Coordinates of C-alpha atoms and ligand atoms in Angstrom, one line a residue:
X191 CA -31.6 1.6 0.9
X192 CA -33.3 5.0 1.8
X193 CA -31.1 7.0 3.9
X194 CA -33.6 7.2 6.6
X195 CA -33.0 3.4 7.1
X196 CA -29.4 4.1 8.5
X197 CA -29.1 5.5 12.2
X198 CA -25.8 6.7 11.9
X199 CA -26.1 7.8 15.7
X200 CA -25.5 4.3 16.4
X201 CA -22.3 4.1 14.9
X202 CA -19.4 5.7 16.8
X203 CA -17.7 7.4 14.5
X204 CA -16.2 9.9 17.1
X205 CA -12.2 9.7 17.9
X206 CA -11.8 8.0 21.2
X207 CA -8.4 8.2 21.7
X208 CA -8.3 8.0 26.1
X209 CA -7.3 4.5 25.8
X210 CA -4.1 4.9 23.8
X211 CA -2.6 7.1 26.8
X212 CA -2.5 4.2 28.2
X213 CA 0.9 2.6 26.8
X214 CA 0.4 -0.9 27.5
X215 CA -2.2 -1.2 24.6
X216 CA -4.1 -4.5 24.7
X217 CA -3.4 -6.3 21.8
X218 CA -6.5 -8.5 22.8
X219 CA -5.8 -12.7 23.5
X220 CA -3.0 -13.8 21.9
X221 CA -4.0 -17.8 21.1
X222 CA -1.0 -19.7 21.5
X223 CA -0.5 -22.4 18.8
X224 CA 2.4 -23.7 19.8
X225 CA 5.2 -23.2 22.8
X226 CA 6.9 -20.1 22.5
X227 CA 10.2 -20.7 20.8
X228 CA 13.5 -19.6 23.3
X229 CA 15.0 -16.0 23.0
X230 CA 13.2 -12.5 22.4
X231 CA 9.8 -11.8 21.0
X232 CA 10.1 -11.9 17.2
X233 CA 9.6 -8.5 15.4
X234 CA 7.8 -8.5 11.6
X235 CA 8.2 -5.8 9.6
X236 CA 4.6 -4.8 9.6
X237 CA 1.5 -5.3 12.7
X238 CA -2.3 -4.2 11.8
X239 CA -3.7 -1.7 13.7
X240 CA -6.5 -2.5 15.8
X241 CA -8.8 -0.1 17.4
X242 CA -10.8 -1.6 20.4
X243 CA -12.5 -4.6 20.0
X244 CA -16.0 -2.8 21.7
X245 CA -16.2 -0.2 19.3
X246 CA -16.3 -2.5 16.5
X247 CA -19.0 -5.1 18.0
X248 CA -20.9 -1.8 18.4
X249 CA -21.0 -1.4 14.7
X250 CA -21.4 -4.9 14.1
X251 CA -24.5 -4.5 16.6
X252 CA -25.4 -2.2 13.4
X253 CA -25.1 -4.4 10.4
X254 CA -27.1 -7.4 12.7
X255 CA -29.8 -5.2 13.0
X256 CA -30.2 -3.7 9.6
X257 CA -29.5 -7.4 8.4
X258 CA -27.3 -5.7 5.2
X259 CA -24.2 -8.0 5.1
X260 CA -22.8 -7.0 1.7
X261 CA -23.7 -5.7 -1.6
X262 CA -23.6 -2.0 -1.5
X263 CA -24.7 -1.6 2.1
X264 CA -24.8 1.6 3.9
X265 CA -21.6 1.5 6.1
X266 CA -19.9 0.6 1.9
X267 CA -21.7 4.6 1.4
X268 CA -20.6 6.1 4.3
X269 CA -17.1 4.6 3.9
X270 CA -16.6 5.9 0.5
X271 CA -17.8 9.5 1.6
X272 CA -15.3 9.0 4.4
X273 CA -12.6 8.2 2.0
X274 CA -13.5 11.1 -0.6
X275 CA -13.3 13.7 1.9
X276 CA -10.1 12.2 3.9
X277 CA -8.1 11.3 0.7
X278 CA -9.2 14.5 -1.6
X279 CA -10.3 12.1 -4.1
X280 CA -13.4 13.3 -6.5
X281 CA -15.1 9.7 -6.3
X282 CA -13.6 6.5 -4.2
X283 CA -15.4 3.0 -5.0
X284 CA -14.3 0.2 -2.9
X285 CA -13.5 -2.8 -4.2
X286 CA -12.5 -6.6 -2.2
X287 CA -9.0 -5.8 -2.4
X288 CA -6.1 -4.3 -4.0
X289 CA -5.3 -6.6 -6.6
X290 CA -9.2 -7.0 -7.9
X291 CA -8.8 -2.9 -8.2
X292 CA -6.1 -2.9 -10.4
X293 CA -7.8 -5.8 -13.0
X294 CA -11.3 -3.9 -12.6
X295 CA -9.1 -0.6 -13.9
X296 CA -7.4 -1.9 -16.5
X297 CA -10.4 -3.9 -18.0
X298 CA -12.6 -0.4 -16.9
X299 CA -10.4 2.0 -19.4
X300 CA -10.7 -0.4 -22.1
X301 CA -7.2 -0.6 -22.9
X302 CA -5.2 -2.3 -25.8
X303 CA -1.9 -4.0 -26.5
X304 CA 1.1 -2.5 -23.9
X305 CA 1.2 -1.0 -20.3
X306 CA 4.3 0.5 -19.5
X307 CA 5.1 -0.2 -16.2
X308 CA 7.8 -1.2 -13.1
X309 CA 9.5 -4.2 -12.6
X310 CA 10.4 -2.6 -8.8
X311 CA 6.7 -3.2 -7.2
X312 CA 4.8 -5.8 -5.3
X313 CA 3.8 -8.8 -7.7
X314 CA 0.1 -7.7 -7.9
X315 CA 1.1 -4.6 -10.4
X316 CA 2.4 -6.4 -13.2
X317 CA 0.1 -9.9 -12.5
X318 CA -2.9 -7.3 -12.9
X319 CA -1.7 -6.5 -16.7
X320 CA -1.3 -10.1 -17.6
X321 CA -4.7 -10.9 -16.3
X322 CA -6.1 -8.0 -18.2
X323 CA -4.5 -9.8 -21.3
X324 CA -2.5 -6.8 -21.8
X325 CA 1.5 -6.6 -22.3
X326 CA 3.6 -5.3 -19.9
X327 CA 6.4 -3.0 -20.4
X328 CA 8.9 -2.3 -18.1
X329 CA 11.2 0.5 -17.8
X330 CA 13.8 1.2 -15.2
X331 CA 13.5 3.4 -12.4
X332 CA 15.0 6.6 -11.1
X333 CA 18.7 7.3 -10.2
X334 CA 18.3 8.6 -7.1
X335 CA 14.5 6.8 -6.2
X336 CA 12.1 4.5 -6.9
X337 CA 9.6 5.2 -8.8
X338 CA 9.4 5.6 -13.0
X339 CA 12.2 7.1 -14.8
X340 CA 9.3 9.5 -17.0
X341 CA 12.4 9.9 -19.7
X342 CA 12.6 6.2 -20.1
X343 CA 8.7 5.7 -19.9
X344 CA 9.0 8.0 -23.0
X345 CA 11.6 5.9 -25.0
X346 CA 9.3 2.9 -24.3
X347 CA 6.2 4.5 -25.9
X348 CA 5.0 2.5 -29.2
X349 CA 1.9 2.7 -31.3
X350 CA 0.7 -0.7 -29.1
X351 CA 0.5 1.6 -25.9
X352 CA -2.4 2.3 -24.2
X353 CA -1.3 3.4 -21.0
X354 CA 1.0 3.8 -17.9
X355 CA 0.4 2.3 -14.9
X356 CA 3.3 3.5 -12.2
X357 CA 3.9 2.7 -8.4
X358 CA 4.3 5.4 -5.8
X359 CA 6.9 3.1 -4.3
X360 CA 7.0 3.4 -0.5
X361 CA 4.3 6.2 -0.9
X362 CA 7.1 8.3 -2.4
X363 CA 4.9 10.5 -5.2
X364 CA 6.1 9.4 -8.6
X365 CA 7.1 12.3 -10.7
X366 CA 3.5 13.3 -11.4
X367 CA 3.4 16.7 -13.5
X368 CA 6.4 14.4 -16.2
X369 CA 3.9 11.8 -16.0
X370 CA 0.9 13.5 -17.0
X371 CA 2.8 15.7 -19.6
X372 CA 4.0 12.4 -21.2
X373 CA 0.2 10.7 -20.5
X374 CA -1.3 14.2 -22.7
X375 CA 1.1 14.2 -25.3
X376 CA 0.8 10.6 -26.2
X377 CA -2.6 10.3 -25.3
X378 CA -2.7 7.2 -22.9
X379 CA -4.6 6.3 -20.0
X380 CA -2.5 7.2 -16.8
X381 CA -3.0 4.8 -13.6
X382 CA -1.1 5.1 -10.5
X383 CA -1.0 2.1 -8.1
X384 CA -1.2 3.7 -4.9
X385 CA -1.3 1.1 -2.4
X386 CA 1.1 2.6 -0.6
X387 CA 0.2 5.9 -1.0
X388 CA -3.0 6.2 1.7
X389 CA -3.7 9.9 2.8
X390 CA 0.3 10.8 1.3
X391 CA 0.0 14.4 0.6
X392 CA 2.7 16.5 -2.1
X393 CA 2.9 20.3 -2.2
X394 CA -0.7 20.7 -0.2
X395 CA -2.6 18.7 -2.8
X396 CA -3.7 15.0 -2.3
X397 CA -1.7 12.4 -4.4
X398 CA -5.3 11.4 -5.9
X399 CA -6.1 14.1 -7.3
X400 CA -3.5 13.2 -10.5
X401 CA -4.1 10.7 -13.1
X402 CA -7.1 9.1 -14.6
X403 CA -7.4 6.2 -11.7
X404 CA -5.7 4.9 -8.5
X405 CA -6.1 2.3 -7.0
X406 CA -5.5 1.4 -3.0
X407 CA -4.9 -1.7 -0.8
X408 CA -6.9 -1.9 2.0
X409 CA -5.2 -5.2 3.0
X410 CA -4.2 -5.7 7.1
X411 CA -0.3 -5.4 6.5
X412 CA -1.3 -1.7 4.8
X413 CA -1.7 2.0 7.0
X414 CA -5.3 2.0 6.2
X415 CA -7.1 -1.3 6.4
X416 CA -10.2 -3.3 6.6
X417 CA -9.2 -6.6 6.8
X418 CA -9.0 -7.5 3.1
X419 CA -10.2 -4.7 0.9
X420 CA -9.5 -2.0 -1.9
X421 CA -10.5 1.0 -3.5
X422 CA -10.0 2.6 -6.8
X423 CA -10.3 6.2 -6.8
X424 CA -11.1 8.5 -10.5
X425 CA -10.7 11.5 -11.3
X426 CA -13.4 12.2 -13.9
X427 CA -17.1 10.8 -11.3
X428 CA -18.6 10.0 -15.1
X429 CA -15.9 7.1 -14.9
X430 CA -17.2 5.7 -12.1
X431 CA -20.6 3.9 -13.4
X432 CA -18.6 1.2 -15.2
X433 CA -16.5 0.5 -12.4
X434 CA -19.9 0.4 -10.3
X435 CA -21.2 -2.1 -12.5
X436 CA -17.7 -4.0 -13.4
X437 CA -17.5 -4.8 -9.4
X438 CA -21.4 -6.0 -9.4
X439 CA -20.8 -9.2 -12.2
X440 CA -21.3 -6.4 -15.1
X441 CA -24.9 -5.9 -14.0
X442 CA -26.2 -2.2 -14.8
X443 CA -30.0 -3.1 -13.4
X444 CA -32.0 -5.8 -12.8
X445 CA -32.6 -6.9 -16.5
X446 CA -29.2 -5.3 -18.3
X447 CA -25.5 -6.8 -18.0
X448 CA -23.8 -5.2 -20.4
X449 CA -20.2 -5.8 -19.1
X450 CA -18.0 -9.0 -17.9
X451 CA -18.1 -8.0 -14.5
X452 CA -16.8 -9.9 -11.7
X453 CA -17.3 -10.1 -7.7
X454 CA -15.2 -7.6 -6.0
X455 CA -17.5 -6.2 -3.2
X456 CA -16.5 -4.9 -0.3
X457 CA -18.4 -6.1 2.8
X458 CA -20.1 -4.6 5.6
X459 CA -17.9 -5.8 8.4
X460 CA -15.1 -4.6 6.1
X461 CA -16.2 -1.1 5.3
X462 CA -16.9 -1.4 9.5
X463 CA -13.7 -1.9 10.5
X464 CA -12.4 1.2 7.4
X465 CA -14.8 3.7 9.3
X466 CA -13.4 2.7 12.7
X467 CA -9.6 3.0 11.0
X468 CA -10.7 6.9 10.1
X469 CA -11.3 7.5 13.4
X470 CA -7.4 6.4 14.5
X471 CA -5.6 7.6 11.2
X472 CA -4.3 10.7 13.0
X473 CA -3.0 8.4 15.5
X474 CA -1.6 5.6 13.3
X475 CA 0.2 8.0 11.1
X476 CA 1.7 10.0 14.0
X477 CA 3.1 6.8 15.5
X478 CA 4.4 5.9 12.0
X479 CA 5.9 9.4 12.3
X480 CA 7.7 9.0 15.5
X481 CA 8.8 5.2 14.0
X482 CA 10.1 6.9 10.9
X483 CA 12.0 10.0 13.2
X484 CA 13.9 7.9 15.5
X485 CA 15.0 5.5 12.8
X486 CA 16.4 8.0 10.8
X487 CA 18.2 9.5 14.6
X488 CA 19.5 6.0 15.3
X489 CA 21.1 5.0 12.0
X490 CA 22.3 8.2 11.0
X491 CA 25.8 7.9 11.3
X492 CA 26.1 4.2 10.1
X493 CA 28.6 3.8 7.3
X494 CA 26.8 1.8 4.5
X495 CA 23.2 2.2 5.5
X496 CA 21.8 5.1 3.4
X497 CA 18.2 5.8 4.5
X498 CA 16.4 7.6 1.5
X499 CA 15.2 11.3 2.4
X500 CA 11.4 12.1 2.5
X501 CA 11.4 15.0 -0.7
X502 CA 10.6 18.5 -0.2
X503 CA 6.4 18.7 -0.1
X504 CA 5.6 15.4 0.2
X505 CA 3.6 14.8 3.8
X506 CA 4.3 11.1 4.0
X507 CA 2.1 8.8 5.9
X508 CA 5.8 6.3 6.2
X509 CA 4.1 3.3 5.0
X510 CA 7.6 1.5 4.7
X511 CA 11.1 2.1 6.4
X512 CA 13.1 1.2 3.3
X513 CA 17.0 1.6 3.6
X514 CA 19.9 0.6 1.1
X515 CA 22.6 -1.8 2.0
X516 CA 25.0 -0.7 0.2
X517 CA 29.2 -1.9 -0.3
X518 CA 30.6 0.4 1.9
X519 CA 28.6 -1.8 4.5
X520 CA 30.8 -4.9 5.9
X521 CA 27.8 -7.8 5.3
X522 CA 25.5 -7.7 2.2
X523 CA 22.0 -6.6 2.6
X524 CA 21.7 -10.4 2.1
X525 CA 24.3 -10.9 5.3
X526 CA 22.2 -8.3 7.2
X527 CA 19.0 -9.8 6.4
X528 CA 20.0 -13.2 7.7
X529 CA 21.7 -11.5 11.2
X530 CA 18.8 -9.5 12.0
X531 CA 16.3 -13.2 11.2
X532 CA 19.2 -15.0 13.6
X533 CA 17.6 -11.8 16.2
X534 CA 14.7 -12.3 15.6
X535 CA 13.9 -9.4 13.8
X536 CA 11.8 -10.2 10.4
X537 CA 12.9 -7.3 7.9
X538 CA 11.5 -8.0 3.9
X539 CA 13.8 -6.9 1.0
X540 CA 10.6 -5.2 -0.7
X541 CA 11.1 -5.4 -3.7
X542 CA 13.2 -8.5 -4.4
X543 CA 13.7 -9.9 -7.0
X544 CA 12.4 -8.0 -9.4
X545 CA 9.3 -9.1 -11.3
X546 CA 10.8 -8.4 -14.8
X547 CA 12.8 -11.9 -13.6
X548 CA 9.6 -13.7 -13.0
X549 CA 9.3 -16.9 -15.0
X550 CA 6.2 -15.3 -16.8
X551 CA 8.2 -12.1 -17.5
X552 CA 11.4 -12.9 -18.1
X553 CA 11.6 -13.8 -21.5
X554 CA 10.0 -10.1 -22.5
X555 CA 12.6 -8.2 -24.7
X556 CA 11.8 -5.3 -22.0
X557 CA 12.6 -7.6 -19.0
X558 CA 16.8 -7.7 -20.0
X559 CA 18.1 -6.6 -16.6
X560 CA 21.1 -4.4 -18.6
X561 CA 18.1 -1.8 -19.4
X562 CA 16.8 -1.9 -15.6
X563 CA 20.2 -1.1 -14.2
X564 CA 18.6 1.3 -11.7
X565 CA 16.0 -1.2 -10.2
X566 CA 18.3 -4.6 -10.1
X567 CA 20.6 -2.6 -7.8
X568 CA 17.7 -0.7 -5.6
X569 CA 16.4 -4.7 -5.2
X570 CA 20.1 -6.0 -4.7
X571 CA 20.3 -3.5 -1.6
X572 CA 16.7 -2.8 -0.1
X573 CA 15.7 -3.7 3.5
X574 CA 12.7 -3.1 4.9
X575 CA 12.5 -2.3 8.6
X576 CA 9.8 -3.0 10.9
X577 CA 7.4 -0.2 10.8
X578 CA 3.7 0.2 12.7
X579 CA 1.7 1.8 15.4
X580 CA 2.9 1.2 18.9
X581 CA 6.3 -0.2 18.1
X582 CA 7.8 0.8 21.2
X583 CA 11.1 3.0 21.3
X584 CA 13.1 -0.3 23.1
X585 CA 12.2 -2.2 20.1
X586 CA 13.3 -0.2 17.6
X587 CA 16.2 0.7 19.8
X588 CA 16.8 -3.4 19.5
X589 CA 16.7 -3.4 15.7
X590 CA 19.4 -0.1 15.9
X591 CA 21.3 -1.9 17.9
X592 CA 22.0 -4.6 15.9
X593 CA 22.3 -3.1 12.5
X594 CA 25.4 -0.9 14.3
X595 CA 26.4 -3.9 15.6
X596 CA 26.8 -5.6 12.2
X597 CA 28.4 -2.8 11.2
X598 CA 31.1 -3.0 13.1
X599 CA 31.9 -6.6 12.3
X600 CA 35.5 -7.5 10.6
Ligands
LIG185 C1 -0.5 -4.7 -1.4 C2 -0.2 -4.3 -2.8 C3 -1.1 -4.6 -3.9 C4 -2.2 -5.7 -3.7 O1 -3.2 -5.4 -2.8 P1 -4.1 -6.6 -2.1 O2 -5.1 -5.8 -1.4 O3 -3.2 -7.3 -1.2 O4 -4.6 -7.4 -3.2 C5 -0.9 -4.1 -5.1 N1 0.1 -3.3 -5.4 C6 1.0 -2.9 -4.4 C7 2.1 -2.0 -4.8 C8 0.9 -3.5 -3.1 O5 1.8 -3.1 -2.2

């Protein structure tokens, strides 16, 4: 595709942001499958963003002209160009979705035996070492976070490890100057799943600019989406030819496959809708912001709730509203869960249970929840609370009201 090919003029890439004043957003049709059950609209934890419906049929106008559906097609370029300037990453590929771009890492840095790892993430992390036919590890998390424990990620190291892949849980940075001290010493590949972690910033620098790879989620429940989607981001451009090729079946040209590639192309409609989320990610991250603010006003004083600090230099793009139920609260985070369902309001106790219990896991020796003391309680006592763009202030206010509610229960 010559670049001449592409009119980018026809693509409106500019921020129009006149029809957010406007409160009373249009969330477009709502189809109706059934009667809407009694009592107040339900709230989920989590609602895509959607920029106007007009400006993405303008850009679809695009892709039916050109005829380019798929396979490397110019909105795919532009997006990654987007994403390498907006992230601070030195080369983004996208990939079909988050999972796929943790399997096409793993299987890109040719790694052998064990990945040490967290049992406190989203299923996909440790799935993605089993597929790779690699061994997990799993060490605990921090005291007072997360993420990693880097002391006990040392401990775990054996002469069978090839790398570390670690979570920035919540988009909270792990601890990323222990991480690549231990990743140097011991010579390992160091991978950070960073699905949480779109345009997070710590002490001025972007988040992708450590480790070998990270990988992103572009999937709808995520800051940053494109429907389904992915991306895996490296830090030394050389790297990225492989992962070029291991997205595109293994194929290198026409006549050479040198790798067992799979499918894990992003489409143009996709990488459509990722250029049109650019253009609002000022706006969806400063609603998360005000989200994340009044949360933190309304449940201050709650005895029980503990609602984990944002840490010094981190700019965070509040991807999650994560608090801890802990004893000093009157109902378990179990109890609380249940209430708020019984209001209508659909929290997730991300991450519960932890995937070192997972039938496929469990009988590792490094799954024995006594050496993950940190991360069984973090997933005995984690809610998540509903958190997304246009969230109005009386719907929070609802979900304040009747956590202090519970809390004042006998
Ligand atoms: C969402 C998520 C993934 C998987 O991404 P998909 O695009 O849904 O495949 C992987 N890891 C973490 C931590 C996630 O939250």
């Amino acid at each position: 595709m010559d670049e001449a090919d592409l009119d980018l003029t026809e693509l409106p890439f500019g921020s129009n942001l006149t029809f957010m004043e406007d409160r009373k957003f249009d969330r477009g049709p709502q189809i109706q499958l059934r009667e809407p059950a009694e009592g107040p609209e339900p709230l989920y934890v989590t609602r895509p963003f959607l920029p106007p419906l007009n400006e993405y049929t303008k850009i679809l106008q695009g892709i039916w002209n050109r005829g380019i559906l798929t396979n490397n097609g110019p909105l795919n370029y532009a997006l990654e160009e987007k994403l390498e300037q907006f992230l601070g990453a030195p080369s983004v590929a996208t990939i079909s979705n988050g999972s796929l771009a943790l399997e096409m890492v793993l299987e890109a840095a040719q790694l052998t035996g064990e990945v040490i790892t967290t049992p406190y993430s989203f299923v996909a992390t440790s799935h993605s070492i089993l597929r790779a036919g690699l061994t997990p590890v799993f060490v605990d998390i921090e005291d007072n976070g997360f993420n990693l424990n880097p002391a006990r990620v040392e401990e775990a190291i054996t002469d069978r490890t090839s790398a570390i892949l670690a979570v920035h849980c919540y988009g909270i940075p792990c601890d990323v100057d222990a991480l690549a001290n231990i990743a140097r010493r011991h010579k390992l590949t160091l991978i950070y799943d960073a699905a949480h972690a779109f345009g997070v910033r710590l002490e001025g620098r972007s988040l992708f600019s450590f480790g070998d790879y990270s990988t992103l989620s572009f999937h709808a429940t995520k800051v940053f989406h494109t429907f389904e989607g992915g991306a895996i981001t490296v830090s030394d451009p050389a790297k990225r030819d492989r992962i070029n090729s291991l997205r595109n079946f293994g194929i290198t040209s026409e006549t050479t496959i040198p790798y067992i590639g799979t499918n894990a192309k992003l489409s143009e409609p996709s990488a459509a809708m990722g250029l049109l989320q650019l253009d609002y990610i000022d706006f969806v991250l400063s609603e998360r912001a005000r989200v994340d603010r009044l949360y933190r006003e309304g449940l201050a004083d709650i005895k029980g709730i503990y609602v984990p600090p944002i840490p010094d230099g981190v700019i965070s793009n509040h991807s999650y509203f994560p608090i801890l139920v802990t004893s000093d609260f009157p109902l378990s985070r179990d109890g609380l869960y249940e209430h708020l369902k019984s209001e209508r309001i659909f929290t997730r106790r991300y991450f519960y249970p932890l995937l070192s219990s997972l039938p496929m896991y469990e009988s590792l020796p490094s799954a024995d929840p006594k050496r993950l003391h940190n991360a069984s309680r973090a997933s005995e006592q984690i809610l998540c609370l509903p958190i997304y763009p246009l969230l109005s202030d009386s719907e929070l206010q609802r979900v304040v009201c009747a956590i202090r509610r519970s809390s004042s229960h006998p």
